[in-house]
XYZ file of C-alpha atoms in Angstrom:
558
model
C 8.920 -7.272 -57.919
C 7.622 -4.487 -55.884
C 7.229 -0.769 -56.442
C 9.035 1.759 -54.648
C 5.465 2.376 -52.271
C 5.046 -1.107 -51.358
C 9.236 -1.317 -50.655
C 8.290 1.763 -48.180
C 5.244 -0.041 -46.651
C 7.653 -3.233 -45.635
C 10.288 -1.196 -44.861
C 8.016 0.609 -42.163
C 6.084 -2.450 -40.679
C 9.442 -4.312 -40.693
C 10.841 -1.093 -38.209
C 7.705 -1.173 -36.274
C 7.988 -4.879 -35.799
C 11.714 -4.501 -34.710
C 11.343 -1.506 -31.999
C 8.235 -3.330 -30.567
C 7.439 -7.341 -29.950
C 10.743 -7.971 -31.608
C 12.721 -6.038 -29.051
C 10.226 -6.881 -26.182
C 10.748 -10.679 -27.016
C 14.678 -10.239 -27.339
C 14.807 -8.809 -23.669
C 12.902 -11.667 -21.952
C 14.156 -14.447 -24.375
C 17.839 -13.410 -25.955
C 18.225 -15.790 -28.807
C 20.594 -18.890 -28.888
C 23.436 -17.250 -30.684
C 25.052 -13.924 -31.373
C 25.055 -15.091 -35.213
C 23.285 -17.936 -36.932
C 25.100 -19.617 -40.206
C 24.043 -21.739 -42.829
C 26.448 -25.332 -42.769
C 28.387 -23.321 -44.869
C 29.124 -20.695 -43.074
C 26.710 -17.774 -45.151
C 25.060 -15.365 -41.730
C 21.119 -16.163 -41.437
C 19.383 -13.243 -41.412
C 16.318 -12.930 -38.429
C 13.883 -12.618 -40.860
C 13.149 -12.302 -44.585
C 11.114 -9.993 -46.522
C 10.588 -8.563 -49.876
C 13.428 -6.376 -49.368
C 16.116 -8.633 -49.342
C 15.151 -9.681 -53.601
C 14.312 -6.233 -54.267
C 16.678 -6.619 -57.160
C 15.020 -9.752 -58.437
C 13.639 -9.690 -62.212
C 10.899 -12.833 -62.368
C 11.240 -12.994 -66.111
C 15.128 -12.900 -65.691
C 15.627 -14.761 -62.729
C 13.555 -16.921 -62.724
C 11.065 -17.772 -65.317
C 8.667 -20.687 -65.668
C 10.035 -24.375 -65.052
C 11.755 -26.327 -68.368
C 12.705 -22.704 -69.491
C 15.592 -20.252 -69.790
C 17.158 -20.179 -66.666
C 15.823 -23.408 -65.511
C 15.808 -21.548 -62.021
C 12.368 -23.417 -61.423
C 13.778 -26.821 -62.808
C 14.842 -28.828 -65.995
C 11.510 -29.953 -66.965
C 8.022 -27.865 -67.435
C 6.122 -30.493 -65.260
C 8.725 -31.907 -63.611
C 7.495 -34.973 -60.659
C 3.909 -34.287 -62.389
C 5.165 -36.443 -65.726
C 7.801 -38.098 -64.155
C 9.279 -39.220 -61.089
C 13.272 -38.775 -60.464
C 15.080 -42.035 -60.946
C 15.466 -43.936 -57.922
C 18.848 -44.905 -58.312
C 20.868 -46.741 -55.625
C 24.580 -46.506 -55.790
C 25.512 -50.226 -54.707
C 28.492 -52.998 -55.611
C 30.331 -55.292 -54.023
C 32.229 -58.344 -53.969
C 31.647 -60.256 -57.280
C 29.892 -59.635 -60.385
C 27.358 -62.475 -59.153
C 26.651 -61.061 -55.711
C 26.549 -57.318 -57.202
C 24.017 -59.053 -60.096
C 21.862 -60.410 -56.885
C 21.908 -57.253 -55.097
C 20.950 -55.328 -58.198
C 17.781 -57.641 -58.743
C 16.399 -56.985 -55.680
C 16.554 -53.785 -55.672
C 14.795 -53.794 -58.952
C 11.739 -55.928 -57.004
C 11.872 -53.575 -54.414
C 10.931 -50.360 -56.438
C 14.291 -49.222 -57.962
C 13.957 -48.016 -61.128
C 17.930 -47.251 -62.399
C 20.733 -49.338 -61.734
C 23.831 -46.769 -60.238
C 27.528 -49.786 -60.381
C 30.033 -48.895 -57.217
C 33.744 -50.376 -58.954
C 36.233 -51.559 -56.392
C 39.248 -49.661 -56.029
C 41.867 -51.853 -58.262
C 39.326 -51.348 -61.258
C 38.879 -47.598 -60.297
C 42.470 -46.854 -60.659
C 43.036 -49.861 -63.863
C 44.646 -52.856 -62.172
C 43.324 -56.225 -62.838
C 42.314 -58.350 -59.228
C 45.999 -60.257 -59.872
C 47.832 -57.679 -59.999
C 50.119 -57.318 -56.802
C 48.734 -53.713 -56.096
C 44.981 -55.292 -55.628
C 45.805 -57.385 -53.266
C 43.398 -56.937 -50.385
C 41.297 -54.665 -52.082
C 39.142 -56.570 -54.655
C 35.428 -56.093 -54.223
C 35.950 -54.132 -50.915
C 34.344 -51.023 -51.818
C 32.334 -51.853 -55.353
C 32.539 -54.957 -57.308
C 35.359 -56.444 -59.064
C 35.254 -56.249 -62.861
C 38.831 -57.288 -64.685
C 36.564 -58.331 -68.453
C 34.090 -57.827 -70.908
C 32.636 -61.099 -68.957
C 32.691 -60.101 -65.674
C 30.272 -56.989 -66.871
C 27.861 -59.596 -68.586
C 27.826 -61.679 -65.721
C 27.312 -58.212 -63.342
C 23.778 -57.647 -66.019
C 22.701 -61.589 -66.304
C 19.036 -60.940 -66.753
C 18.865 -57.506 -66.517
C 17.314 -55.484 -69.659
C 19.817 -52.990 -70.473
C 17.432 -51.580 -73.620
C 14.895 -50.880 -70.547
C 17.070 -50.094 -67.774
C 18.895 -47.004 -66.864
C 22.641 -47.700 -65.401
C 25.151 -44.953 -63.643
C 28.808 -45.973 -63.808
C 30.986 -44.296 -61.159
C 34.172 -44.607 -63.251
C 36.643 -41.904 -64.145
C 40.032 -42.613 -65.435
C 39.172 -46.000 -67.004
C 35.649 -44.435 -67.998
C 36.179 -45.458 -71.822
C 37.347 -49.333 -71.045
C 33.915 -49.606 -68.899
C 31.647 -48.040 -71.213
C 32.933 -50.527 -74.362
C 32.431 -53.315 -71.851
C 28.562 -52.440 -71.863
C 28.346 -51.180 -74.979
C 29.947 -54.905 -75.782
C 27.485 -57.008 -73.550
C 24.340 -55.175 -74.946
C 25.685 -56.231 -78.537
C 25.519 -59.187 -77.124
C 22.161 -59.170 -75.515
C 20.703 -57.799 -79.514
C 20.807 -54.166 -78.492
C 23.288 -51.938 -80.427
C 24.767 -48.907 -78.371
C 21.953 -46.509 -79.528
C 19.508 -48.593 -77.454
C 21.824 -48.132 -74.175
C 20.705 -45.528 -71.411
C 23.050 -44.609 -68.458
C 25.785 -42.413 -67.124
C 29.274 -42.562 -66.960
C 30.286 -40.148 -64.205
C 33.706 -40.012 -66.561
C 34.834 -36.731 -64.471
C 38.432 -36.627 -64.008
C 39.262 -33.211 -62.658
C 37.537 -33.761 -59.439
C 39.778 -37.334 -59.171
C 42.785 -34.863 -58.804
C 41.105 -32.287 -56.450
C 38.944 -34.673 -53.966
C 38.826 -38.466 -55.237
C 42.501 -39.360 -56.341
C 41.607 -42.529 -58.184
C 43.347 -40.934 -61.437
C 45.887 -42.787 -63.567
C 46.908 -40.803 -66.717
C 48.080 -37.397 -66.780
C 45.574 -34.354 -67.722
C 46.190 -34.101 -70.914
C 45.499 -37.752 -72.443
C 42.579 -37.877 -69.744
C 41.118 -34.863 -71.476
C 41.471 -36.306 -74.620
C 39.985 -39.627 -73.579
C 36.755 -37.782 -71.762
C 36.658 -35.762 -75.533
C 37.364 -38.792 -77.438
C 33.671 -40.178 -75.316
C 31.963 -37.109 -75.876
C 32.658 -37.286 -79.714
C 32.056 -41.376 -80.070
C 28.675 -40.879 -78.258
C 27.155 -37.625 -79.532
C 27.243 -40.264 -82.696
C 26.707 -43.280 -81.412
C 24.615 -43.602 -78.007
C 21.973 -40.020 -78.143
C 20.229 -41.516 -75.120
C 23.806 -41.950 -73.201
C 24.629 -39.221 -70.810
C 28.520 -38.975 -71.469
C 29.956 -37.247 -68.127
C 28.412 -36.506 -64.650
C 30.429 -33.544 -63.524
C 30.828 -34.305 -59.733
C 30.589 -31.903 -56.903
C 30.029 -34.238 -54.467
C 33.410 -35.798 -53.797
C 34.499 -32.043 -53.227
C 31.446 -31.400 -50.828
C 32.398 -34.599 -48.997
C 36.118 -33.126 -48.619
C 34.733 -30.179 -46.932
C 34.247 -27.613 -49.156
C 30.692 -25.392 -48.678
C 27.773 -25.078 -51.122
C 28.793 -22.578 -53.057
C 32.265 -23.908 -53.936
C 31.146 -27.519 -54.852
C 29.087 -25.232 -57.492
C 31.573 -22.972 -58.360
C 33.912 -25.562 -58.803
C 32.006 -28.389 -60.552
C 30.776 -25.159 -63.205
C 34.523 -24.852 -63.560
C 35.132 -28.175 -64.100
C 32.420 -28.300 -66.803
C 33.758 -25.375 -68.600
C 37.184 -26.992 -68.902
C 35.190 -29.945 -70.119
C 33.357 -27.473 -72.751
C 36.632 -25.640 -73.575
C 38.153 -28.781 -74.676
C 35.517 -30.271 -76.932
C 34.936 -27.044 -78.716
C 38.977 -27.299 -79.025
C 39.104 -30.638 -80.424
C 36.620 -29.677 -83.619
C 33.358 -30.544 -81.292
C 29.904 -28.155 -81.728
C 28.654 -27.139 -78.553
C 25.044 -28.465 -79.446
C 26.506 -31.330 -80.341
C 27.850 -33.190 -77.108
C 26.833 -30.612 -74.945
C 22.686 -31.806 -74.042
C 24.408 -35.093 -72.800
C 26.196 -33.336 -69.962
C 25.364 -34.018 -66.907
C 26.064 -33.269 -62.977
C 26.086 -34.767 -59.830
C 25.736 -32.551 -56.408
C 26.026 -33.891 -52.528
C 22.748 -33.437 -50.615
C 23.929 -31.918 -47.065
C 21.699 -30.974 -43.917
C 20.908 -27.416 -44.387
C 17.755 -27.946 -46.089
C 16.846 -24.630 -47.643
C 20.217 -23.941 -47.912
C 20.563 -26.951 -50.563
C 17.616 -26.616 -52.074
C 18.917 -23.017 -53.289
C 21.985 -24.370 -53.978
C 20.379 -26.180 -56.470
C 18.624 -23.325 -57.893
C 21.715 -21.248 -57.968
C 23.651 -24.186 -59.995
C 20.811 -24.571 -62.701
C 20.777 -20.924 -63.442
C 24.532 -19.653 -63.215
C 25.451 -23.178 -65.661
C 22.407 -21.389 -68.278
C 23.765 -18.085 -67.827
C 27.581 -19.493 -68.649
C 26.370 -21.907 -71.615
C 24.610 -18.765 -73.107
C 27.618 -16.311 -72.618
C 30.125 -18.182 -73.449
C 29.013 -20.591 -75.717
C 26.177 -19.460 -77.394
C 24.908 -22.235 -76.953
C 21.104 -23.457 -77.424
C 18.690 -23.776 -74.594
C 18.808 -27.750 -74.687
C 22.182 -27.206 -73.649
C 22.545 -24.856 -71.056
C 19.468 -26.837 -69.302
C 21.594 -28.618 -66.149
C 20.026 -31.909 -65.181
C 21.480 -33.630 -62.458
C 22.024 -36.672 -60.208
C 21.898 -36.084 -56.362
C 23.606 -38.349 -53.234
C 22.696 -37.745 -50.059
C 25.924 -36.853 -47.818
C 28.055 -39.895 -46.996
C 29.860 -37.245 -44.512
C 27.183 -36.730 -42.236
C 26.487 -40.014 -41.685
C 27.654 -41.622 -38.101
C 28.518 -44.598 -36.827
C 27.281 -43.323 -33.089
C 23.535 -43.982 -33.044
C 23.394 -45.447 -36.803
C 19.397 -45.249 -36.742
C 19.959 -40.851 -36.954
C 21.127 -41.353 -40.126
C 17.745 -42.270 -41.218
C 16.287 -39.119 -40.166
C 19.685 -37.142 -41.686
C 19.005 -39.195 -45.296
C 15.245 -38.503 -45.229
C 16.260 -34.726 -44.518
C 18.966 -34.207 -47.638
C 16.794 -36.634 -50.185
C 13.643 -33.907 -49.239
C 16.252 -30.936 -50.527
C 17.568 -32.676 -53.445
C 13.574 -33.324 -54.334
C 13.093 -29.671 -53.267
C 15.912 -28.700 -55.091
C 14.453 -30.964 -59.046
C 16.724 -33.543 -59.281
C 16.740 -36.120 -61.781
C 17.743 -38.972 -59.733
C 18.864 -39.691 -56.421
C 20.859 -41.954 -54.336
C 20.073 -41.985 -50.489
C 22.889 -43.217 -48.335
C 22.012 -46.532 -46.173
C 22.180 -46.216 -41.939
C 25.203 -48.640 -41.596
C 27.083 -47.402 -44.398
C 29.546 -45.379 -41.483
C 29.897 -48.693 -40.560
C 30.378 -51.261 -43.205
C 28.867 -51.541 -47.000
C 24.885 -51.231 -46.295
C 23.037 -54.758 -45.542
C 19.567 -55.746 -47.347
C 17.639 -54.266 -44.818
C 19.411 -51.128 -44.858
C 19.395 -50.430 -48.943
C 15.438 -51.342 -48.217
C 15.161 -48.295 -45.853
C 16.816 -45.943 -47.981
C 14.979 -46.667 -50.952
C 11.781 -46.598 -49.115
C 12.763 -43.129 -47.794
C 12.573 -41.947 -51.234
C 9.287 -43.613 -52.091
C 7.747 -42.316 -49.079
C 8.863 -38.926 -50.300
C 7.292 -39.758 -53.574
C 4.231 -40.932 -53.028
C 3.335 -39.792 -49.753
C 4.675 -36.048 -48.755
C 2.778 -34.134 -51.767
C 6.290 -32.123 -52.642
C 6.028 -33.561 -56.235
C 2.556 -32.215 -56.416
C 3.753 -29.299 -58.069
C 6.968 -27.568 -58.891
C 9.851 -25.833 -57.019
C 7.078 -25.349 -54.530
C 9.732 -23.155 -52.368
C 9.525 -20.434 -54.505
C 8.776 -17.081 -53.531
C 9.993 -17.842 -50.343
C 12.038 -14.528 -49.994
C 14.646 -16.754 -48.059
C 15.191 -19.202 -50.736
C 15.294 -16.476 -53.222
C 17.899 -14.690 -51.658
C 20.044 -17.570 -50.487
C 19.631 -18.988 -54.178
C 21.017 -15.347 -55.318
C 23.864 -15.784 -53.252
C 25.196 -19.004 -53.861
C 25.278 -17.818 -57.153
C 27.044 -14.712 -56.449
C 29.401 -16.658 -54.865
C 29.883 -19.120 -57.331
C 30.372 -16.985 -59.997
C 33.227 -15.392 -57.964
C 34.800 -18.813 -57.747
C 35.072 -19.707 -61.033
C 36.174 -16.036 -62.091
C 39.104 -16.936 -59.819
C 39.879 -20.126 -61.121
C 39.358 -18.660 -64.617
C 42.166 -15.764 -63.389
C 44.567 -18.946 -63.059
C 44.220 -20.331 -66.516
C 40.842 -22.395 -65.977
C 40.300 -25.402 -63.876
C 43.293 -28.023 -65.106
C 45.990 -24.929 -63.852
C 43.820 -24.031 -60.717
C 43.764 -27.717 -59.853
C 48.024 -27.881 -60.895
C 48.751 -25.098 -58.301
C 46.562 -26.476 -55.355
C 44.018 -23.441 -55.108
C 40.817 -25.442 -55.132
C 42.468 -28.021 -53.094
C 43.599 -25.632 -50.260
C 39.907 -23.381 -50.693
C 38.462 -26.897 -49.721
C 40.844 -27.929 -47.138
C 40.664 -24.420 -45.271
C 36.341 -24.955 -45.409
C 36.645 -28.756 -44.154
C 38.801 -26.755 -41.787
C 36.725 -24.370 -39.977
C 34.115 -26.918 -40.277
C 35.879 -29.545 -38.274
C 36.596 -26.841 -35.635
C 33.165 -25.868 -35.453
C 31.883 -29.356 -34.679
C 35.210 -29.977 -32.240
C 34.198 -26.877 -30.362
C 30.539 -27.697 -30.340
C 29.656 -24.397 -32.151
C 28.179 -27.290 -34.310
C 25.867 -29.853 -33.134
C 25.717 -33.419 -34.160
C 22.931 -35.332 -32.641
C 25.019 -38.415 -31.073
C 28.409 -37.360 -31.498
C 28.995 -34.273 -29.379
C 25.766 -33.819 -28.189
C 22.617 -36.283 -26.632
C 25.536 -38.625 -26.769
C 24.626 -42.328 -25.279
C 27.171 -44.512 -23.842
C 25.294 -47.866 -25.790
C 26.729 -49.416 -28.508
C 25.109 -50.808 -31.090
C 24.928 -54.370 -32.144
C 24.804 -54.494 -35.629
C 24.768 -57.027 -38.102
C 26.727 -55.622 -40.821
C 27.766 -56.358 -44.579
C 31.518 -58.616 -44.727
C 33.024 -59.302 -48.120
C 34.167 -62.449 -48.559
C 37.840 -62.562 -49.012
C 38.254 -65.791 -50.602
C 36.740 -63.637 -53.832
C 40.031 -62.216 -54.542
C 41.196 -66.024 -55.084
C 38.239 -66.349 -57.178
C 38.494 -63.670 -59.453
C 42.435 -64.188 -60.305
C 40.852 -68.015 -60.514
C 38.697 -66.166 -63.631
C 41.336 -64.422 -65.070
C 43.343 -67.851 -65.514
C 40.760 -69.471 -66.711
C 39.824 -66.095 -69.766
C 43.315 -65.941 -70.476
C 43.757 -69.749 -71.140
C 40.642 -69.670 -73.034
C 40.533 -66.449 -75.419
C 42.260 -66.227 -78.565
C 45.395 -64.460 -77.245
C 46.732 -63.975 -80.616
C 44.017 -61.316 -81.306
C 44.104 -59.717 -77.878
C 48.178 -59.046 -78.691
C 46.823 -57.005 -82.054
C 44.254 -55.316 -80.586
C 46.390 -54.078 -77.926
C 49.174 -52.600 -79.993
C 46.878 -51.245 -82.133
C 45.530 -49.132 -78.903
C 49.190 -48.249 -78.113
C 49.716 -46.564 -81.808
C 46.088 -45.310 -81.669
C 47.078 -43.517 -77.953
C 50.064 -42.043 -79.922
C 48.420 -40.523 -82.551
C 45.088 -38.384 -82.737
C 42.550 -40.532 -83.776
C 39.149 -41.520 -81.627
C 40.389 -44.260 -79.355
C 36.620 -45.434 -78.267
C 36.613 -47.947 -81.397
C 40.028 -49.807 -80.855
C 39.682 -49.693 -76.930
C 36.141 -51.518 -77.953
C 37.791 -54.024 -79.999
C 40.058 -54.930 -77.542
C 37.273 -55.473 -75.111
C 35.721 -57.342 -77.347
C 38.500 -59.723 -77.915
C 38.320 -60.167 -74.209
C 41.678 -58.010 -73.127
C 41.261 -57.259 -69.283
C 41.175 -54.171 -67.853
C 44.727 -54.048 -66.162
C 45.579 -54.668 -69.824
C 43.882 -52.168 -71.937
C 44.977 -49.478 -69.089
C 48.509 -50.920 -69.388
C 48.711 -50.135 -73.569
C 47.883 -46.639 -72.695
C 49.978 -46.361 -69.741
C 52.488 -47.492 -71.959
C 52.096 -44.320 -73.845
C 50.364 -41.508 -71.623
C 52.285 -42.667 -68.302
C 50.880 -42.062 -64.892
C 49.742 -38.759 -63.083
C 51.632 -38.009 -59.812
C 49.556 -35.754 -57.647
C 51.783 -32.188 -56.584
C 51.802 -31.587 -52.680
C 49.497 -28.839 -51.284
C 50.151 -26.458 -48.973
């Protein structure tokens, strides 16, 4: 970017600065620390300057936006055309109260709809079973049939309406519940818009709400990719997660190293089931945790969109369409605290300003109270308004990637992708992601960064406002969010009531149909959505394939 004169000028102010008010400042005002880190532990230089990008190529590295790298973003005008979808992650109880919650946040501004599942669905247990008990709608809402989904979208336009699914192992079984309510509402499953985040190798590294083994769980995710390439264009198929391995600890550069090799695996095993690349691969998508370390993320971001366009292109050959990453962004559940709640404002305002920094697609900002309980009304109102304010009133989506240039960003963007890339080469070195997740060395990389930085917080290297430092002794009276237990009565009251009432006759065939489908090699997206629609449950559809597959039993890590 500079000629070898100019790299002689800097290089010559730069030791003039540091032998004179540098080092006269140093000696009456030493600096804080002997070494300043990023959160993830990368040494902050003093001071950046063109010499620290000497290397850079603009036309290589980084281009114009909507182009080859997509360094500068996905899209050539980016928040100029279109804002990013202001999608808040939120479920609870029963379909009804999840279906009132959603409403509102439509009235308030939202503009995508992003479905929290509670834990028995996650993991493919109807709310009767004995293993739900005292879980349903705790953490997301309970959903058991093909009715509770069209009771969880009463009213809501799905041709018109964007929805996010965070489902993994039974990813298939929710998806041919919508696809069955929209046929239901007139719209066939090309007029459905969404996400399924569908993203099973990060269940068995970070998440552990797996049920099948790897194998038939790859083949299900491929099974999706194939049925929708075909079926649903406007239906993003998987959202490759590194957040739940940034909320176990791991640094920016390994939730990107790691999600990349999670997508490759994902790549590696369409191509191997008869898939083209440029087929499935445009629907991919990712989802990235927004942490603290603003500039930090913001390159991390950077570094993620052009090390996944490098890999698509050498690897795949793939087309531009397909190496262009778009991605979903949630600010850091992590950070939040349930010391001084009303900080986690100012934390949420700080991570949703990277990931707009950074060009996401959509975002999710984490409520105050959420350390606390599920968020209230009031809260979910703050935390969209924190993005609108962003929007509409802080003039970052005036233009795009306005950071840069900024030699900082630059090089911080170079070496998270440095990094990265020496991540996945080692998790390539162990037989790709599936092996490197069998023999625990992404699990025990994460667990030794959520390590160190545990230490550094304990030893107040670290500072968190409220927690081990400008501490207060108050505590807060909050009003916060209680599920009502009698739902779990409720919903096995609804399950009674579908079983007595559906033609049981035709659930029995469509079930063993799945079970000799799950044994043999055809696409099992069509019979898992006839069973749904003949109203089989969840717990039930999941059983015909455990029946077949079995059930995954995590290895210990050491």
């Amino acid at each position: 970017m500079f000629d070898d004169k100019k790299m002689r000028e800097i290089e010559e102010c730069r030791k003039r600065w540091e032998d004179g008010p540098l080092a006269k400042t140093i000696n009456r005002f030493p600096e804080m620390k002997e070494e300043f880190k990023t959160l993830s532990g990368t040494p902050v230089d003093r001071t950046y300057t063109p010499e620290h990008i000497a290397d850079m190529d603009y036309a290589r590295d980084l281009g114009f936006p909507g182009e080859f790298p997509f360094t500068r973003g996905a899209q050539p005008t980016m928040y100029r055309g279109r804002l990013w979808t202001m999608r808040q992650y939120a479920g609870f109880g029963s379909a009804e109260e999840s279906n009132q919650r959603y409403k509102y946040l439509l009235e308030q501004g939202q503009t995508g709809l992003s479905v929290a599942f509670d834990l028995p669905t996650q993991i493919g247990y109807d709310s009767d079973e004995p293993i739900s008990a005292g879980e349903v709608g705790k953490v997301g809402v309970a959903i058991d049939s093909v009715r509770d989904v069209a009771t969880l979208f009463d009213d809501i336009p799905l041709d018109k309406v964007s929805t996010s699914m965070t489902i993994n192992a039974p990813a298939a079984i929710l998806l041919a519940m919508y696809i069955a309510v929209g046929e239901q509402g007139g719209h066939g499953p090309g007029a459905l818009s969404g996400t399924i985040q569908n993203d099973i190798l990060k269940e068995y590294v970070a998440r552990g709400t797996y049920i099948f083994p790897p194998e038939p769980s790859m083949r299900l995710i491929t099974d999706i990719f194939a049925y929708c390439s075909e079926k649903m264009p406007s239906f993003n198929t998987i959202s490759i997660s590194g957040y739940h391995m940034r909320e176990a600890g791991c640094t920016a550069a390994q939730e990107v190293g790691f999600t990349l090799a999670n997508a490759i695996a994902y790549v590696d095993a369409a191509v191997q089931a008869g898939l083209e690349v440029d087929a499935f691969a445009p629907r991919l998508s990712f989802f990235f945790a927004a942490q603290s370390d603003l500039l930090e993320e913001v390159a991390k971001f950077r570094a993620a969109r052009r090390l996944w366009a490098r890999i698509m292109r050498e690897r795949y050959g793939a087309s531009d369409k397909s190496a262009r990453l778009r991605f979903h962004t949630q600010t850091a559940g992590c950070t939040l605290t349930a010391q001084q709640p009303d900080n986690n404002i100012v934390r949420v305002t700080l991570q949703a300003l990277a990931a707009v920094l950074g060009g996401t697609q959509s975002l999710h900002t984490n409520s105050r109270d959420e350390a606390l309980a599920l968020p209230t009304e009031d809260s979910v109102r703050i935390a969209l308004r924190t993005q609108q304010i962003i929007a509409h009133e802080s003039g970052v989506a005036e233009t795009v990637d306005p950071l840069a240039g900024s030699f900082y960003v630059e090089r911080m963007t170079d070496q998270v992708e440095e990094a990265a890339r020496e991540y996945i080469r080692a998790v390539d070195e162990r037989g790709g992601a599936p092996a490197a997740i069998e023999d625990g060395y992404i699990q025990r990389q994460i667990q030794e960064s959520a390590y160190d930085h545990q230490k550094a917080v304990e030893s107040n290297e670290r500072v968190v406002v409220g927690v081990n430092r400008h501490r207060t002794e108050e505590k807060p009276d909050w009003e916060i969010l209680r599920v009502d237990p009698a739902i779990e009565q409720r919903q096995r009251e609804k399950l009674e009531k579908l079983r007595a009432t559906r033609d049981n006759a035709r659930v029995e065939t469509t079930l063993e149909d799945l079970s000799k489908a799950s044994a043999g090699e055809d696409n099992l997206m069509p019979v898992i959505l006839e069973a749904v629609r003949a109203e089989a449950t969840l717990g039930e559809i999941t059983g015909a394939m455990r029946s077949v597959f079995g059930e995954y039993t995590a290895p210990i890590v050491l």
